[in-house]
C-alpha positions as YAML, in Angstrom:
chain: A
units: angstrom
residues:
- id: 1
  name: MET
  ca: [-17.61, -14.23, 27.82]
- id: 2
  name: ASP
  ca: [-17.23, -10.89, 26.03]
- id: 3
  name: LEU
  ca: [-15.67, -11.51, 22.61]
- id: 4
  name: ASP
  ca: [-13.13, -8.85, 21.58]
- id: 5
  name: LEU
  ca: [-13.73, -8.01, 17.90]
- id: 6
  name: ARG
  ca: [-10.16, -6.76, 17.61]
- id: 7
  name: LEU
  ca: [-8.87, -10.24, 18.48]
- id: 8
  name: VAL
  ca: [-11.33, -11.77, 16.03]
- id: 9
  name: ARG
  ca: [-9.96, -9.53, 13.27]
- id: 10
  name: TYR
  ca: [-6.43, -10.55, 14.19]
- id: 11
  name: PHE
  ca: [-7.36, -14.21, 13.96]
- id: 12
  name: VAL
  ca: [-9.05, -13.77, 10.57]
- id: 13
  name: ALA
  ca: [-5.93, -12.06, 9.22]
- id: 14
  name: VAL
  ca: [-3.76, -14.98, 10.34]
- id: 15
  name: ALA
  ca: [-6.28, -17.48, 8.96]
- id: 16
  name: ASP
  ca: [-6.34, -15.66, 5.62]
- id: 17
  name: GLU
  ca: [-2.56, -15.46, 5.31]
- id: 18
  name: LEU
  ca: [-1.58, -18.67, 7.16]
- id: 19
  name: HIS
  ca: [1.55, -16.69, 8.01]
- id: 20
  name: PHE
  ca: [2.10, -14.62, 11.13]
- id: 21
  name: GLY
  ca: [4.59, -12.26, 9.48]
- id: 22
  name: ARG
  ca: [2.30, -11.34, 6.60]
- id: 23
  name: ALA
  ca: [-0.70, -11.03, 8.91]
- id: 24
  name: ALA
  ca: [1.26, -8.76, 11.26]
- id: 25
  name: ALA
  ca: [2.31, -6.52, 8.36]
- id: 26
  name: ARG
  ca: [-1.29, -6.35, 7.13]
- id: 27
  name: LEU
  ca: [-2.46, -5.36, 10.63]
- id: 28
  name: TYR
  ca: [0.43, -2.93, 11.27]
- id: 29
  name: ILE
  ca: [1.47, -4.63, 14.50]
- id: 30
  name: SER
  ca: [4.58, -6.61, 15.43]
- id: 31
  name: GLN
  ca: [4.65, -10.37, 14.97]
- id: 32
  name: PRO
  ca: [5.25, -11.08, 18.70]
- id: 33
  name: ALA
  ca: [2.31, -8.84, 19.62]
- id: 34
  name: LEU
  ca: [0.09, -10.67, 17.14]
- id: 35
  name: SER
  ca: [1.12, -14.07, 18.52]
- id: 36
  name: LYS
  ca: [0.32, -12.88, 22.03]
- id: 37
  name: GLN
  ca: [-3.15, -11.66, 20.99]
- id: 38
  name: ILE
  ca: [-3.95, -14.95, 19.23]
- id: 39
  name: ARG
  ca: [-2.97, -16.86, 22.36]
- id: 40
  name: LYS
  ca: [-5.27, -14.60, 24.38]
- id: 41
  name: LEU
  ca: [-8.15, -15.33, 22.00]
- id: 42
  name: GLU
  ca: [-7.52, -19.07, 22.31]
- id: 43
  name: GLU
  ca: [-7.48, -18.74, 26.11]
- id: 44
  name: ASP
  ca: [-10.73, -16.77, 26.06]
- id: 45
  name: LEU
  ca: [-12.38, -19.43, 23.89]
- id: 46
  name: GLY
  ca: [-10.81, -22.36, 25.71]
- id: 47
  name: ALA
  ca: [-9.84, -23.93, 22.40]
- id: 48
  name: LYS
  ca: [-6.77, -24.18, 20.18]
- id: 49
  name: LEU
  ca: [-7.46, -22.48, 16.85]
- id: 50
  name: LEU
  ca: [-4.09, -22.82, 15.12]
- id: 51
  name: THR
  ca: [-1.23, -25.25, 14.96]
- id: 52
  name: ARG
  ca: [2.12, -23.74, 14.07]
- id: 53
  name: ASP
  ca: [5.79, -24.53, 13.75]
- id: 54
  name: SER
  ca: [8.73, -22.62, 12.26]
- id: 55
  name: ARG
  ca: [7.46, -23.21, 8.72]
- id: 56
  name: HIS
  ca: [3.71, -23.77, 8.73]
- id: 57
  name: VAL
  ca: [0.52, -22.36, 10.18]
- id: 58
  name: GLU
  ca: [-2.67, -24.41, 9.93]
- id: 59
  name: LEU
  ca: [-6.20, -24.14, 11.26]
- id: 60
  name: THR
  ca: [-7.40, -26.78, 13.68]
- id: 61
  name: VAL
  ca: [-10.87, -28.25, 13.19]
- id: 62
  name: ARG
  ca: [-12.13, -25.79, 15.82]
- id: 63
  name: GLY
  ca: [-10.18, -23.05, 14.06]
- id: 64
  name: GLN
  ca: [-11.91, -23.79, 10.75]
- id: 65
  name: GLN
  ca: [-15.31, -23.61, 12.46]
- id: 66
  name: PHE
  ca: [-14.41, -20.40, 14.26]
- id: 67
  name: TYR
  ca: [-13.03, -18.85, 11.06]
- id: 68
  name: ALA
  ca: [-16.39, -19.24, 9.30]
- id: 69
  name: GLN
  ca: [-18.20, -17.80, 12.32]
- id: 70
  name: ALA
  ca: [-15.66, -14.98, 12.66]
- id: 71
  name: CYS
  ca: [-16.10, -13.91, 9.04]
- id: 72
  name: GLU
  ca: [-19.88, -13.76, 9.52]
- id: 73
  name: LEU
  ca: [-19.44, -11.79, 12.75]
- id: 74
  name: LEU
  ca: [-17.08, -9.24, 11.17]
- id: 75
  name: ALA
  ca: [-19.38, -8.89, 8.14]
- id: 76
  name: LEU
  ca: [-22.28, -8.12, 10.47]
- id: 77
  name: ALA
  ca: [-20.17, -5.62, 12.43]
- id: 78
  name: THR
  ca: [-19.12, -3.96, 9.17]
- id: 79
  name: SER
  ca: [-22.73, -3.78, 8.00]
- id: 80
  name: MET
  ca: [-23.74, -2.11, 11.25]
- id: 81
  name: GLN
  ca: [-20.85, 0.33, 10.90]
- id: 82
  name: GLN
  ca: [-21.81, 1.13, 7.31]
- id: 83
  name: GLN
  ca: [-25.34, 1.98, 8.41]
- id: 84
  name: HIS
  ca: [-23.98, 4.17, 11.19]
- id: 85
  name: ASP
  ca: [-21.53, 5.91, 8.82]
- id: 86
  name: ALA
  ca: [-23.93, 6.37, 5.90]
- id: 87
  name: ASP
  ca: [-22.91, 10.03, 5.56]
- id: 88
  name: ALA
  ca: [-19.18, 9.29, 5.80]
- id: 89
  name: VAL
  ca: [-16.59, 7.96, 3.37]
- id: 90
  name: ARG
  ca: [-13.73, 5.71, 4.42]
- id: 91
  name: ILE
  ca: [-10.32, 5.67, 2.75]
- id: 92
  name: ALA
  ca: [-6.78, 4.65, 3.68]
- id: 93
  name: HIS
  ca: [-3.31, 6.15, 3.27]
- id: 94
  name: VAL
  ca: [-0.10, 4.32, 2.34]
- id: 95
  name: PHE
  ca: [2.13, 5.74, 5.07]
- id: 96
  name: GLU
  ca: [2.75, 9.49, 4.48]
- id: 97
  name: LEU
  ca: [2.86, 9.40, 0.67]
- id: 98
  name: SER
  ca: [1.15, 12.37, -0.87]
- id: 99
  name: THR
  ca: [-1.30, 10.90, -3.39]
- id: 100
  name: SER
  ca: [-4.13, 9.92, -1.06]
- id: 101
  name: ARG
  ca: [-3.38, 12.86, 1.25]
- id: 102
  name: GLU
  ca: [-3.85, 15.41, -1.55]
- id: 103
  name: VAL
  ca: [-7.13, 13.77, -2.56]
- id: 104
  name: ALA
  ca: [-8.35, 13.70, 1.05]
- id: 105
  name: ASP
  ca: [-7.40, 17.34, 1.66]
- id: 106
  name: GLU
  ca: [-9.17, 18.53, -1.49]
- id: 107
  name: PHE
  ca: [-12.25, 16.49, -0.62]
- id: 108
  name: GLY
  ca: [-12.30, 18.07, 2.83]
- id: 109
  name: ARG
  ca: [-12.17, 21.56, 1.32]
- id: 110
  name: ARG
  ca: [-15.00, 20.87, -1.13]
- id: 111
  name: HIS
  ca: [-17.23, 18.81, 1.18]
- id: 112
  name: PRO
  ca: [-16.66, 20.13, 4.69]
- id: 113
  name: GLY
  ca: [-19.94, 18.62, 5.93]
- id: 114
  name: THR
  ca: [-18.99, 15.03, 5.03]
- id: 115
  name: GLN
  ca: [-16.93, 13.02, 7.48]
- id: 116
  name: LEU
  ca: [-13.78, 11.48, 6.03]
- id: 117
  name: ILE
  ca: [-12.54, 8.47, 7.98]
- id: 118
  name: ALA
  ca: [-8.92, 7.61, 7.14]
- id: 119
  name: ARG
  ca: [-6.66, 4.72, 8.13]
- id: 120
  name: ALA
  ca: [-3.09, 3.67, 7.31]
- id: 121
  name: MET
  ca: [-2.90, 0.48, 5.22]
- id: 122
  name: ASP
  ca: [-0.67, -0.94, 2.52]
- id: 123
  name: SER
  ca: [-2.08, -1.70, -0.93]
- id: 124
  name: LYS
  ca: [-3.03, -5.33, -0.28]
- id: 125
  name: GLY
  ca: [-4.62, -4.39, 3.03]
- id: 126
  name: GLN
  ca: [-6.63, -1.70, 1.28]
- id: 127
  name: LEU
  ca: [-8.02, -4.10, -1.30]
- id: 128
  name: ASP
  ca: [-8.93, -6.60, 1.41]
- id: 129
  name: GLY
  ca: [-10.59, -3.82, 3.42]
- id: 130
  name: LEU
  ca: [-12.46, -2.59, 0.37]
- id: 131
  name: LEU
  ca: [-13.87, -6.01, -0.49]
- id: 132
  name: ARG
  ca: [-14.87, -6.61, 3.13]
- id: 133
  name: GLY
  ca: [-16.72, -3.31, 3.31]
- id: 134
  name: GLN
  ca: [-14.25, -1.69, 5.73]
- id: 135
  name: LEU
  ca: [-13.22, 0.94, 3.15]
- id: 136
  name: ASP
  ca: [-15.27, 2.78, 0.54]
- id: 137
  name: VAL
  ca: [-12.36, 3.91, -1.64]
- id: 138
  name: ALA
  ca: [-8.84, 2.53, -1.95]
- id: 139
  name: ILE
  ca: [-5.87, 4.47, -3.37]
- id: 140
  name: LEU
  ca: [-3.31, 1.79, -4.02]
- id: 141
  name: ARG
  ca: [-0.93, 0.03, -6.34]
- id: 142
  name: ILE
  ca: [-2.70, -2.87, -8.08]
- id: 143
  name: THR
  ca: [-0.70, -6.00, -8.89]
- id: 144
  name: ALA
  ca: [-1.38, -8.88, -11.25]
- id: 145
  name: GLU
  ca: [-1.67, -11.14, -8.17]
- id: 146
  name: MET
  ca: [-4.46, -8.95, -6.74]
- id: 147
  name: LYS
  ca: [-6.37, -9.11, -10.02]
- id: 148
  name: ALA
  ca: [-6.02, -12.89, -10.22]
- id: 149
  name: ALA
  ca: [-7.06, -13.40, -6.60]
- id: 150
  name: HIS
  ca: [-10.06, -11.04, -6.84]
- id: 151
  name: PRO
  ca: [-11.36, -10.98, -10.44]
- id: 152
  name: GLU
  ca: [-14.79, -9.62, -9.46]
- id: 153
  name: GLY
  ca: [-16.50, -7.33, -7.00]
- id: 154
  name: TRP
  ca: [-14.46, -4.17, -7.58]
- id: 155
  name: GLN
  ca: [-13.51, -1.61, -10.18]
- id: 156
  name: HIS
  ca: [-10.47, 0.59, -10.63]
- id: 157
  name: ARG
  ca: [-9.01, 3.34, -12.76]
- id: 158
  name: ALA
  ca: [-5.57, 4.92, -12.99]
- id: 159
  name: LEU
  ca: [-5.04, 7.94, -10.76]
- id: 160
  name: ARG
  ca: [-1.35, 8.81, -10.85]
- id: 161
  name: LEU
  ca: [1.88, 7.77, -12.49]
- id: 162
  name: GLU
  ca: [4.48, 8.85, -9.92]
- id: 163
  name: PRO
  ca: [8.16, 9.02, -10.95]
- id: 164
  name: MET
  ca: [10.81, 7.49, -8.71]
- id: 165
  name: VAL
  ca: [13.96, 9.47, -7.91]
- id: 166
  name: LEU
  ca: [17.43, 8.87, -6.50]
- id: 167
  name: VAL
  ca: [18.11, 10.48, -3.12]
- id: 168
  name: GLY
  ca: [21.76, 11.09, -2.29]
- id: 169
  name: ARG
  ca: [23.54, 11.60, 0.99]
- id: 170
  name: PRO
  ca: [23.72, 14.84, 3.01]
- id: 171
  name: GLY
  ca: [26.40, 17.05, 1.50]
- id: 172
  name: ASP
  ca: [26.13, 15.65, -2.05]
- id: 173
  name: PRO
  ca: [26.32, 18.34, -4.75]
- id: 174
  name: PRO
  ca: [23.11, 19.00, -6.71]
- id: 175
  name: ALA
  ca: [22.74, 17.41, -10.15]
- id: 176
  name: GLU
  ca: [19.74, 16.83, -12.36]
- id: 177
  name: ALA
  ca: [20.49, 13.15, -13.08]
- id: 178
  name: ALA
  ca: [22.52, 10.35, -11.53]
- id: 179
  name: SER
  ca: [23.40, 6.86, -12.72]
- id: 180
  name: LEU
  ca: [21.74, 3.82, -11.21]
- id: 181
  name: TYR
  ca: [25.11, 2.09, -11.34]
- id: 182
  name: GLU
  ca: [27.61, 4.59, -9.91]
- id: 183
  name: ARG
  ca: [26.73, 3.84, -6.27]
- id: 184
  name: PRO
  ca: [25.01, 1.06, -4.31]
- id: 185
  name: LEU
  ca: [21.24, 1.34, -4.59]
- id: 186
  name: GLU
  ca: [19.08, 1.20, -1.44]
- id: 187
  name: VAL
  ca: [15.32, 1.02, -0.92]
- id: 188
  name: PHE
  ca: [13.04, 1.44, 2.07]
- id: 189
  name: GLY
  ca: [11.10, -1.79, 1.76]
- id: 190
  name: ASP
  ca: [10.83, -5.36, 3.05]
- id: 191
  name: PRO
  ca: [12.41, -7.97, 0.75]
- id: 192
  name: PRO
  ca: [10.85, -11.14, -0.65]
- id: 193
  name: GLY
  ca: [10.45, -13.82, 1.99]
- id: 194
  name: SER
  ca: [10.33, -11.31, 4.85]
- id: 195
  name: GLY
  ca: [6.68, -11.95, 5.70]
- id: 196
  name: SER
  ca: [5.82, -8.29, 5.12]
- id: 197
  name: TYR
  ca: [6.65, -8.22, 1.41]
- id: 198
  name: ASN
  ca: [3.93, -6.20, -0.31]
- id: 199
  name: ALA
  ca: [2.88, -4.45, -3.54]
- id: 200
  name: HIS
  ca: [5.70, -1.93, -3.14]
- id: 201
  name: GLY
  ca: [8.18, -4.77, -2.78]
- id: 202
  name: ASP
  ca: [6.73, -6.43, -5.88]
- id: 203
  name: PHE
  ca: [7.45, -3.22, -7.83]
- id: 204
  name: LEU
  ca: [11.01, -3.01, -6.49]
- id: 205
  name: THR
  ca: [11.78, -6.64, -7.31]
- id: 206
  name: ALA
  ca: [10.61, -6.12, -10.89]
- id: 207
  name: PHE
  ca: [12.79, -3.01, -11.15]
- id: 208
  name: GLU
  ca: [15.83, -4.89, -9.80]
- id: 209
  name: ARG
  ca: [15.33, -7.41, -12.57]
- id: 210
  name: ALA
  ca: [14.84, -4.80, -15.31]
- id: 211
  name: ALA
  ca: [17.78, -2.61, -14.27]
- id: 212
  name: GLY
  ca: [20.13, -5.50, -13.55]
- id: 213
  name: VAL
  ca: [21.01, -4.20, -10.09]
- id: 214
  name: LYS
  ca: [21.01, -5.77, -6.65]
- id: 215
  name: MET
  ca: [19.47, -3.38, -4.14]
- id: 216
  name: ARG
  ca: [19.97, -3.18, -0.39]
- id: 217
  name: TRP
  ca: [16.58, -3.50, 1.30]
- id: 218
  name: LEU
  ca: [16.46, -1.28, 4.38]
- id: 219
  name: GLY
  ca: [13.09, -2.42, 5.77]
- id: 220
  name: THR
  ca: [9.98, -0.27, 6.08]
- id: 221
  name: PRO
  ca: [10.51, 2.46, 8.69]
- id: 222
  name: GLY
  ca: [7.06, 4.00, 8.04]
- id: 223
  name: ALA
  ca: [7.08, 7.71, 8.74]
- id: 224
  name: PHE
  ca: [9.14, 10.06, 6.59]
- id: 225
  name: SER
  ca: [10.92, 11.40, 9.68]
- id: 226
  name: HIS
  ca: [12.30, 7.91, 10.30]
- id: 227
  name: CYS
  ca: [13.46, 7.61, 6.68]
- id: 228
  name: LEU
  ca: [15.16, 10.99, 6.88]
- id: 229
  name: ALA
  ca: [16.88, 10.12, 10.17]
- id: 230
  name: GLN
  ca: [18.13, 6.81, 8.80]
- id: 231
  name: LEU
  ca: [19.47, 8.45, 5.66]
- id: 232
  name: THR
  ca: [21.06, 11.35, 7.57]
- id: 233
  name: HIS
  ca: [23.03, 8.97, 9.79]
- id: 234
  name: ALA
  ca: [23.85, 6.44, 7.06]
- id: 235
  name: VAL
  ca: [27.45, 5.34, 6.62]
- id: 236
  name: GLY
  ca: [28.97, 5.13, 3.15]
- id: 237
  name: SER
  ca: [27.90, 6.36, -0.27]
- id: 238
  name: ALA
  ca: [24.66, 5.19, -1.86]
- id: 239
  name: TYR
  ca: [21.46, 6.33, -3.53]
- id: 240
  name: VAL
  ca: [18.00, 5.60, -2.14]
- id: 241
  name: LEU
  ca: [15.29, 4.92, -4.72]
- id: 242
  name: GLU
  ca: [12.28, 6.92, -3.54]
- id: 243
  name: PHE
  ca: [8.91, 8.32, -4.58]
- id: 244
  name: ALA
  ca: [9.06, 11.78, -6.15]
- id: 245
  name: SER
  ca: [6.68, 13.12, -3.48]
- id: 246
  name: TYR
  ca: [9.15, 12.00, -0.80]
- id: 247
  name: GLY
  ca: [11.95, 13.43, -2.94]
- id: 248
  name: ASP
  ca: [10.44, 16.90, -2.55]
- id: 249
  name: ARG
  ca: [10.66, 16.52, 1.22]
- id: 250
  name: TYR
  ca: [14.27, 15.39, 1.07]
- id: 251
  name: ARG
  ca: [15.10, 18.47, -1.02]
- id: 252
  name: LYS
  ca: [13.56, 20.71, 1.63]
- id: 253
  name: ALA
  ca: [15.85, 19.01, 4.15]
- id: 254
  name: GLY
  ca: [18.84, 19.99, 2.00]
- id: 255
  name: ILE
  ca: [19.57, 16.59, 0.44]
- id: 256
  name: ALA
  ca: [20.26, 16.29, -3.29]
- id: 257
  name: VAL
  ca: [17.65, 14.41, -5.35]
- id: 258
  name: HIS
  ca: [18.27, 13.20, -8.90]
- id: 259
  name: ARG
  ca: [16.45, 11.74, -11.87]
- id: 260
  name: PRO
  ca: [17.68, 8.21, -12.72]
- id: 261
  name: ALA
  ca: [19.75, 8.49, -15.89]
- id: 262
  name: GLU
  ca: [19.20, 5.06, -17.46]
- id: 263
  name: LEU
  ca: [15.62, 4.06, -16.66]
- id: 264
  name: SER
  ca: [12.67, 6.13, -15.46]
- id: 265
  name: PRO
  ca: [10.71, 3.93, -13.04]
- id: 266
  name: HIS
  ca: [7.14, 5.10, -12.43]
- id: 267
  name: TYR
  ca: [4.75, 3.86, -9.75]
- id: 268
  name: ALA
  ca: [1.11, 3.47, -10.81]
- id: 269
  name: TRP
  ca: [-1.46, 4.56, -8.24]
- id: 270
  name: SER
  ca: [-5.10, 3.62, -8.84]
- id: 271
  name: LEU
  ca: [-8.52, 4.42, -7.42]
- id: 272
  name: ALA
  ca: [-10.56, 1.35, -6.51]
- id: 273
  name: TRP
  ca: [-14.12, 0.93, -5.29]
- id: 274
  name: ARG
  ca: [-16.67, -1.85, -4.99]
- id: 275
  name: SER
  ca: [-18.76, -2.72, -8.04]
- id: 276
  name: GLU
  ca: [-22.01, -1.87, -6.28]
- id: 277
  name: THR
  ca: [-23.55, 1.57, -6.78]
- id: 278
  name: PRO
  ca: [-21.48, 3.92, -4.58]
- id: 279
  name: SER
  ca: [-23.03, 6.08, -1.89]
- id: 280
  name: ALA
  ca: [-23.24, 9.83, -2.54]
- id: 281
  name: PRO
  ca: [-20.15, 10.60, -0.37]
- id: 282
  name: THR
  ca: [-18.16, 7.85, -2.10]
- id: 283
  name: ALA
  ca: [-19.18, 9.09, -5.56]
- id: 284
  name: ALA
  ca: [-18.18, 12.61, -4.53]
- id: 285
  name: LEU
  ca: [-14.74, 11.44, -3.41]
- id: 286
  name: LEU
  ca: [-14.18, 9.52, -6.65]
- id: 287
  name: ALA
  ca: [-15.08, 12.67, -8.61]
- id: 288
  name: VAL
  ca: [-12.74, 14.84, -6.53]
- id: 289
  name: ALA
  ca: [-9.90, 12.34, -6.98]
- id: 290
  name: ALA
  ca: [-10.31, 12.44, -10.76]
- id: 291
  name: GLU
  ca: [-10.25, 16.24, -10.73]
- id: 292
  name: VAL
  ca: [-7.16, 16.35, -8.49]
- id: 293
  name: SER
  ca: [-5.43, 13.96, -10.89]
- id: 294
  name: GLU
  ca: [-6.28, 16.19, -13.84]
- id: 295
  name: MET
  ca: [-5.31, 19.44, -12.09]
- id: 296
  name: ASN
  ca: [-1.92, 18.04, -11.06]
- id: 297
  name: ARG
  ca: [-1.34, 16.30, -14.40]
- id: 298
  name: TRP
  ca: [-0.76, 13.02, -12.61]
- id: 299
  name: LEU
  ca: [-1.47, 10.95, -15.70]
- id: 300
  name: PRO
  ca: [0.81, 11.15, -18.72]
- id: 301
  name: GLY
  ca: [-1.48, 12.23, -21.56]
- id: 302
  name: ASN
  ca: [0.83, 13.35, -24.36]
- id: 303
  name: ARG
  ca: [3.66, 14.27, -21.98]
- id: 304
  name: ILE
  ca: [5.08, 10.78, -21.48]
- id: 305
  name: VAL
  ca: [5.23, 8.16, -24.21]
- id: 306
  name: GLU
  ca: [5.71, 4.47, -23.69]
- id: 307
  name: ARG
  ca: [9.49, 4.46, -24.17]
- id: 308
  name: GLU
  ca: [10.03, 7.10, -21.45]
- id: 309
  name: ALA
  ca: [8.30, 5.50, -18.46]
- id: 310
  name: TRP
  ca: [9.23, 2.12, -17.00]
- id: 311
  name: LEU
  ca: [6.56, 0.04, -15.25]
- id: 312
  name: PRO
  ca: [6.64, -3.68, -14.43]
- id: 313
  name: PRO
  ca: [5.71, -5.68, -17.54]
- id: 314
  name: ASP
  ca: [2.76, -7.31, -15.76]
- id: 315
  name: ASP
  ca: [1.42, -4.11, -14.17]
- id: 316
  name: PRO
  ca: [-2.38, -4.30, -14.69]
- id: 317
  name: VAL
  ca: [-2.69, -0.57, -15.47]
- id: 318
  name: ARG
  ca: [0.31, -0.45, -17.81]
- id: 319
  name: GLY
  ca: [-1.77, -0.82, -20.97]
- id: 320
  name: GLU
  ca: [-4.32, 1.74, -19.79]
- id: 321
  name: LEU
  ca: [-1.65, 4.33, -19.02]
- id: 322
  name: PHE
  ca: [0.35, 3.87, -22.19]
- id: 323
  name: ALA
  ca: [-2.81, 3.92, -24.31]
- id: 324
  name: GLN
  ca: [-3.49, 7.38, -22.87]
- id: 325
  name: ALA
  ca: [0.09, 8.41, -23.57]
- id: 326
  name: ARG
  ca: [-0.21, 7.40, -27.23]
- id: 327
  name: ALA
  ca: [-3.60, 9.10, -27.69]
...
């Protein structure tokens, strides 16, 4: 029997999460497709690996044994890949957001002879990939839950404090600021309990609580073109809470973008890497990222003081950022 490593990775994701929805979101595939692939793996092995009902997923005895073997197999495959890609550096992007893209583009300009291998992963997926040796650098939002679950083995530093903006509807008049309370507030994200709730959703839930608003969660469409199409054809008046880097793209499409009048939510992006001594390409990318951050003034310095920028109270980089702002 030829064992398909892709199916093994799918199984490990389900075994880690014990939830098909979360595992599917982590793998960027649909839940039905993931279920089909797990069934195929079980058929190939001739053994049932999981028991599941509408509420629970559990490993069978054979599943527990296979999980341990699968982790060893994937670790070996990763080690072999690392040796093969010794002159490369591996990162991931969170959809089409600009932070990691700007770092990657600048790295490519400065180090044209070094291969940059990029994937699309959400923040939790990036940290998992980093700790498993599948990524060399993560550019992500760090949550208190991530820090508690993985207290060792990695390091991080703040990279960018990105403002959030309010995107109106096509035809809205331009205005510098808009109230969070004058229209319904919408977000492109998956709500708590959806199975694909992630670090972005964690940020949005904390903001709902702080602002005292109830947002409409529109799901995660992925590409900006899908967000723009959904907003263009939306019915009724509302504001969409978006990243400033996406806001620039909405402006170019002729849609009014505003600063929130009452609170100024900011999204903290961080660089993360394993605690081991980084390879030369990885060290070079970390250096480029720090320079890009400084050139673009992504961190507040003396420009933003603590009272002007809202972050979730438990954000692990909150103290670091505000200490810099007060310096």
